[in-house]
Tab-separated table of C-alpha atoms in Angstrom:
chain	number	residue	atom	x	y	z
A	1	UNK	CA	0.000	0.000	0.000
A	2	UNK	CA	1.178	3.110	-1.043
A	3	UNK	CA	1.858	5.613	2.001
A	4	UNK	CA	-0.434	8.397	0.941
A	5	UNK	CA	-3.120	8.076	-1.447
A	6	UNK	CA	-5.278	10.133	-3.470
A	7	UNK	CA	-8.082	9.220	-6.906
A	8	UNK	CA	-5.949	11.269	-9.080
A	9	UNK	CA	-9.689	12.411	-11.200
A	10	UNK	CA	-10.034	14.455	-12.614
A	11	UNK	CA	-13.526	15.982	-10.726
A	12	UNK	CA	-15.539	17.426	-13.657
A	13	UNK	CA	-18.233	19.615	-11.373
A	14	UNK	CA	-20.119	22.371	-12.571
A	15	UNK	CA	-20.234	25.742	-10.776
A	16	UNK	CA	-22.110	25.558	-7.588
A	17	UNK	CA	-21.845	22.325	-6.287
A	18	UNK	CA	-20.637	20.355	-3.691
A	19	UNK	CA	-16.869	18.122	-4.415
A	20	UNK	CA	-15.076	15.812	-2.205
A	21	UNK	CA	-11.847	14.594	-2.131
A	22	UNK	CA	-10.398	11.582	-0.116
A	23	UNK	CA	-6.685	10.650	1.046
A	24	UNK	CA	-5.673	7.343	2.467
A	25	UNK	CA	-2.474	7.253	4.284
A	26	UNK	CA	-0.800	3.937	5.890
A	27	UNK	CA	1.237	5.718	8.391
A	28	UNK	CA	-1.075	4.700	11.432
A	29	UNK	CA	1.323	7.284	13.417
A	30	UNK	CA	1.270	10.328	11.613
A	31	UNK	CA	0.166	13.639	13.368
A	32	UNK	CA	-0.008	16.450	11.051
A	33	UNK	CA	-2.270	16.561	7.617
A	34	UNK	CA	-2.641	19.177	5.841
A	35	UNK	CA	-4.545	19.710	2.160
A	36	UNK	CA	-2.485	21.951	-0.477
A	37	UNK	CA	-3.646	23.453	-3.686
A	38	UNK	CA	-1.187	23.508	-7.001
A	39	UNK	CA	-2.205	25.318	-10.110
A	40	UNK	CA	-0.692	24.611	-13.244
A	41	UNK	CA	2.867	25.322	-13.271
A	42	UNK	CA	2.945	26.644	-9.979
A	43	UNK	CA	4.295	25.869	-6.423
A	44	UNK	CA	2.116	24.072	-3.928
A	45	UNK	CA	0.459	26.537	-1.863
A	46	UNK	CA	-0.917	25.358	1.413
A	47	UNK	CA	-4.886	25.688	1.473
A	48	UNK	CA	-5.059	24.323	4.817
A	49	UNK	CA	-4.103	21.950	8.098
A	50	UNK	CA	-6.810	19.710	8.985
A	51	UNK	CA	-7.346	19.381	12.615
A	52	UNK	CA	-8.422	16.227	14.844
A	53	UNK	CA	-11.618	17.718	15.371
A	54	UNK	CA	-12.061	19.336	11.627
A	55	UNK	CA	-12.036	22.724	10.454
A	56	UNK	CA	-14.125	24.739	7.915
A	57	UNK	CA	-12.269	28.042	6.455
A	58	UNK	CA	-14.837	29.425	4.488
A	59	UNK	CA	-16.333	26.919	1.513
A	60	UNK	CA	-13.533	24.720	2.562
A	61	UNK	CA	-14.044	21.790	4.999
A	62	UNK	CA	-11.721	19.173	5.741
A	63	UNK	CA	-11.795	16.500	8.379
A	64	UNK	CA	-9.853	13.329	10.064
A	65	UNK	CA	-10.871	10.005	10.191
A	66	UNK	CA	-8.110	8.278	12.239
A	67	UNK	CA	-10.114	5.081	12.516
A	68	UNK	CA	-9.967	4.523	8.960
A	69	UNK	CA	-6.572	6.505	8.356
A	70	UNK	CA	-7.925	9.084	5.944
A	71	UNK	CA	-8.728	12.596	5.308
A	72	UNK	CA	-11.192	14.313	3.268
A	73	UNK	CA	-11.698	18.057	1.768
A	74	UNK	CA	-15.082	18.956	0.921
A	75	UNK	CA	-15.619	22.256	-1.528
A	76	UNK	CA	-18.779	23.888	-1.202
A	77	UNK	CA	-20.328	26.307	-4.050
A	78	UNK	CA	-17.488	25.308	-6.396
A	79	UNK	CA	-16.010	28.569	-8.282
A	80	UNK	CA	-13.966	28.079	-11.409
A	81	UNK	CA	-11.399	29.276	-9.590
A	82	UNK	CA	-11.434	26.275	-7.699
A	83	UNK	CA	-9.751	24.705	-10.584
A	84	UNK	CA	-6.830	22.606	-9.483
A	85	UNK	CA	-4.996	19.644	-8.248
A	86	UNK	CA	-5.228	18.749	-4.761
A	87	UNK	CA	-2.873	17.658	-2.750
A	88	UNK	CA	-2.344	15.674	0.140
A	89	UNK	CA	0.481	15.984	2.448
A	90	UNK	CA	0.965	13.455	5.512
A	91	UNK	CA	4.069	13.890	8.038
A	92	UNK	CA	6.348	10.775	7.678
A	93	UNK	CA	8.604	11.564	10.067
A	94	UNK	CA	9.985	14.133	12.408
A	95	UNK	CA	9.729	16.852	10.447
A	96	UNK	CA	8.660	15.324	6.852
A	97	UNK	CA	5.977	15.087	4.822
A	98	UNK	CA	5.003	12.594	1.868
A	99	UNK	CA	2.416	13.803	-0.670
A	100	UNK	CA	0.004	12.478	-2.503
A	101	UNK	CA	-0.281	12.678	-6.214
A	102	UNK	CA	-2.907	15.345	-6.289
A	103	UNK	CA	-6.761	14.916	-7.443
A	104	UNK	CA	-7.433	17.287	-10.077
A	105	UNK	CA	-10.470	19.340	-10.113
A	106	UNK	CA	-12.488	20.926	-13.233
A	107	UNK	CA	-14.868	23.495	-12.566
A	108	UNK	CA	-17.312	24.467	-15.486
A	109	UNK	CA	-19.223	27.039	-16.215
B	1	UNK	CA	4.012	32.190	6.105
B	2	UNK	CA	8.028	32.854	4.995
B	3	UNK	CA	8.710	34.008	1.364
B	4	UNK	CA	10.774	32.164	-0.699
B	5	UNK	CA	12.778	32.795	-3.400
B	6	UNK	CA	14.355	30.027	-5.906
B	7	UNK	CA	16.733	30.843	-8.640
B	8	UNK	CA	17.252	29.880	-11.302
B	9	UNK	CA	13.321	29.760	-11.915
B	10	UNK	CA	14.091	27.785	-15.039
B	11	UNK	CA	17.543	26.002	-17.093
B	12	UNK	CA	18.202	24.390	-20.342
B	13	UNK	CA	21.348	22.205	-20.116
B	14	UNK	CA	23.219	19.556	-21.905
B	15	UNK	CA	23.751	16.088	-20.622
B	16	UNK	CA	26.976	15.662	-18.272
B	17	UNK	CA	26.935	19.271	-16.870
B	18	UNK	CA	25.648	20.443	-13.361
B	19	UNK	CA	23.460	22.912	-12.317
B	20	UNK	CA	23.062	24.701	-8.476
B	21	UNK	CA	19.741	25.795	-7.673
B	22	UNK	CA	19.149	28.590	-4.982
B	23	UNK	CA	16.753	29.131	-2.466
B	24	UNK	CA	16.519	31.912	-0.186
B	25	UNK	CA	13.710	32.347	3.008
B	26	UNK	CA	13.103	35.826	3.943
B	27	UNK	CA	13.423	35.057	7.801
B	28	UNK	CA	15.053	32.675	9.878
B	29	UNK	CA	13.183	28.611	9.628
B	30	UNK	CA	14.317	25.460	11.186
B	31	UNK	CA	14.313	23.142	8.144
B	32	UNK	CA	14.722	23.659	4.265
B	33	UNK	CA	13.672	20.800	2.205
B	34	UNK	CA	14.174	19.978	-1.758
B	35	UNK	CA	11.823	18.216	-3.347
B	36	UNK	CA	11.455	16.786	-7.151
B	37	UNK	CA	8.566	17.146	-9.103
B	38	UNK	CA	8.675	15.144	-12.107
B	39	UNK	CA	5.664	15.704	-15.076
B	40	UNK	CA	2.504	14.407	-13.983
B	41	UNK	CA	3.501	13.021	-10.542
B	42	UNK	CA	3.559	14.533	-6.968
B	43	UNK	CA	6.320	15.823	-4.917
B	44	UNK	CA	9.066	13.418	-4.008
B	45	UNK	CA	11.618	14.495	-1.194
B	46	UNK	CA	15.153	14.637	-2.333
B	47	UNK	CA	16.824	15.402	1.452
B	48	UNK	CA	16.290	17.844	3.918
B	49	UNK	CA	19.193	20.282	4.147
B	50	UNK	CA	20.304	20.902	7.460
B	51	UNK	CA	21.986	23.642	9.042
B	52	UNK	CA	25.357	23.423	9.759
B	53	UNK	CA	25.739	19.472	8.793
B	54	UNK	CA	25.242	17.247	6.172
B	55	UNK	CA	21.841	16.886	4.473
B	56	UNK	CA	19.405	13.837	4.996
B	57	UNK	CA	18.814	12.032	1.887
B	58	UNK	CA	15.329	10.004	1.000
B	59	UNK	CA	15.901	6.724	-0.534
B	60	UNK	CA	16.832	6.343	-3.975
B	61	UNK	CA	19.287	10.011	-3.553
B	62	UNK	CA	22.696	10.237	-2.682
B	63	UNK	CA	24.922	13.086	-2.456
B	64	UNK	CA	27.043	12.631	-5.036
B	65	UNK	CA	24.143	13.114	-7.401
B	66	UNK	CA	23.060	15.823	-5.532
B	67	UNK	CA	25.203	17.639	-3.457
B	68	UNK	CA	23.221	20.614	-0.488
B	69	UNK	CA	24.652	23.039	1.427
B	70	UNK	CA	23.059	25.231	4.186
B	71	UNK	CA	25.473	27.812	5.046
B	72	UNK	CA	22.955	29.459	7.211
B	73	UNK	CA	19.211	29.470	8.051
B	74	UNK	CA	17.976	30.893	5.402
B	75	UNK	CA	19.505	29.743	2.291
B	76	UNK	CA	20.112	26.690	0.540
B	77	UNK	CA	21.505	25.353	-2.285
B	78	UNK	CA	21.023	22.357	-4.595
B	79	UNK	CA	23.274	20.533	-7.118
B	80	UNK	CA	22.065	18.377	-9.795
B	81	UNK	CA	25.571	17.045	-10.923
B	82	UNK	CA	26.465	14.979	-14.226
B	83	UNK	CA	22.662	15.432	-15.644
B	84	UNK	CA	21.043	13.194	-17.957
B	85	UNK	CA	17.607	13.718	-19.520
B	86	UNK	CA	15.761	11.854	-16.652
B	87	UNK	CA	16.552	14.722	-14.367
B	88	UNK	CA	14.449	17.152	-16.227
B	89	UNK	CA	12.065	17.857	-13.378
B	90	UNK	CA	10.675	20.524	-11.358
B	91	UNK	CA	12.510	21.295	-8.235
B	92	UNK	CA	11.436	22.743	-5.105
B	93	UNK	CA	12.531	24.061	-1.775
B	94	UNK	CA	10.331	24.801	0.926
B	95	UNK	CA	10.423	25.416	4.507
B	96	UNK	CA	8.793	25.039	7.478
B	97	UNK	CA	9.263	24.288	11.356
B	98	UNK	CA	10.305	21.082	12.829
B	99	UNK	CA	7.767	19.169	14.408
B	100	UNK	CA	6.170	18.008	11.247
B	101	UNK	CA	4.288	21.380	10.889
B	102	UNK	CA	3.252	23.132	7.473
B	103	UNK	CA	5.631	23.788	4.924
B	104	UNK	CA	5.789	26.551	2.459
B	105	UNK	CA	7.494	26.147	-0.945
B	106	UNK	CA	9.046	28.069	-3.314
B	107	UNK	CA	8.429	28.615	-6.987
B	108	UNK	CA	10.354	25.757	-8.260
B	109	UNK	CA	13.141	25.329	-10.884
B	110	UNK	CA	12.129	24.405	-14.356
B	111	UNK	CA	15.114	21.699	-15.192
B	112	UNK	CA	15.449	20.714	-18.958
B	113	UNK	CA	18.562	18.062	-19.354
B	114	UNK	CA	19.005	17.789	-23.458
C-alpha cells in the first residue's frame, strides 16, 4: 500500500456544487495533515491543516478520520477558480511530509 | 508564512553538466527541504538540508548526485551534478518548522537536461 493516497480524477463539477476529495495514508502514526492546492505550473500553496476535530475556512471543509486513516476536503459552491490539483500531504517523520499525487479538479461554467 | 525565493526559476542544459539551484527564506526557519517534481507526478523528497551538517537524503538520492549546502538558516543550495535527460524535473525548496508542521514552498526550478 502506497503511504499516501489520493483518486488522481479528474472531478468534472459544474459551478455551484458540492466536491469531495479523499486521502488514504498507511502511516497509522502520523500527526499532522494538511490539504495543499497547485495550479498549473505553480508551487504548492498550502490551502489548509486539517485538525483532529475538523475545520471549515470558508467553503472549505476538511476533516480526520483516524479510525480509517484518511482525510477528506469537501468544496462547497465550487467557483472556477477552484480549478486545481489537490494535494495531500501526511508527516512521515519528524519533520517530513510525503504527498500524494494530487486529485485534479475541473470546474465548469 | 516565509517568502521564498528560488533561482534559477528555469535552465536548459546539456547532458553531463551540473546545475546549483538557490533558495533563499526571507526570515530565519528550522528546516529547508528539496523536493522533485517530475511531469505528472507529486512531490518526491530529495533530502532535507540541514543547518550546519550534512543533508538527509530520502531513498533512492545520494549526495554525489546531488550535493546541499546550508550555510545558514535561510539559504540553501542544490546541485544536480552529471545530468542526464531523466533529471528534467521541477525542483522545489520549501520550509517550514520542525515538528512536522506546514511547509511553504518556493516557486520551483524548471530543469530541462538535453
Amino acid at each position: 500500500r502506497k503511504e499516501v493516497e489520493q483518486d488522481p480524477g479528474p472531478f468534472n463539477v459544474p459551478e455551484g456544487a458540492t466536491v469531495a476529495f479523499n486521502c488514504t495514508y498507511s502511516n497509522s502514526a502520523s500527526q499532522s495533515f494538511f490539504w495543499y492546492r497547485q495550479d498549473c505550473r505553480k508551487e504548492p500553496k498550502l490551502l489548509m491543516s486539517v485538525y483532529s476535530s475538523g475545520n471549515e475556512d470558508g467553503r472549505f471543509t476538511a476533516q480526520l478520520n483516524r479510525a480509517s486513516q484518511y482525510i477528506s476536503l469537501l468544496i462547497r459552491d465550487s467557483k472556477l477558480s477552484d480549478s486545481a490539483t489537490y494535494l495531500c500531504a501526511v508527516n512521515s517523520g519528524y519533520s517530513t511530509l510525503t504527498f500524494g499525487k494530487g486529485t485534479m479538479l475541473l470546474v465548469s461554467p | 508564512s516565509a517568502v521564498i525565493s528560488q533561482k534559477p526559476s528555469r535552465d536548459i542544459c546539456q547532458r553531463g553538466t551540473s546545475l546549483t539551484i538557490q533558495c533563499q527564506v526571507d526570515s530565519q526557519v528550522t528546516m529547508m527541504f528539496w523536493y522533485r517534481q517530475q511531469p505528472g507526478q507529486s512531490l518526491t523528497l530529495i533530502a532535507t538540508a540541514n543547518q550546519g551538517s550534512e543533508a538527509t537524503y530520502e531513498s533512492g538520492f545520494v549526495i554525489d548526485k546531488f550535493p546541499i549546502s546550508r550555510p545558514n538558516l535561510t539559504f540553501s543550495t542544490l546541485t544536480v551534478s552529471n545530468m542526464s535527460p531523466e533529471d528534467s524535473s521541477i525542483y522545489l525548496c520549501s520550509s517550514g518548522l520542525a515538528g512536522g508542521n506546514e511547509q511553504f514552498f518556493g516557486p520551483g526550478t524548471r530543469l530541462t537536461v538535453l
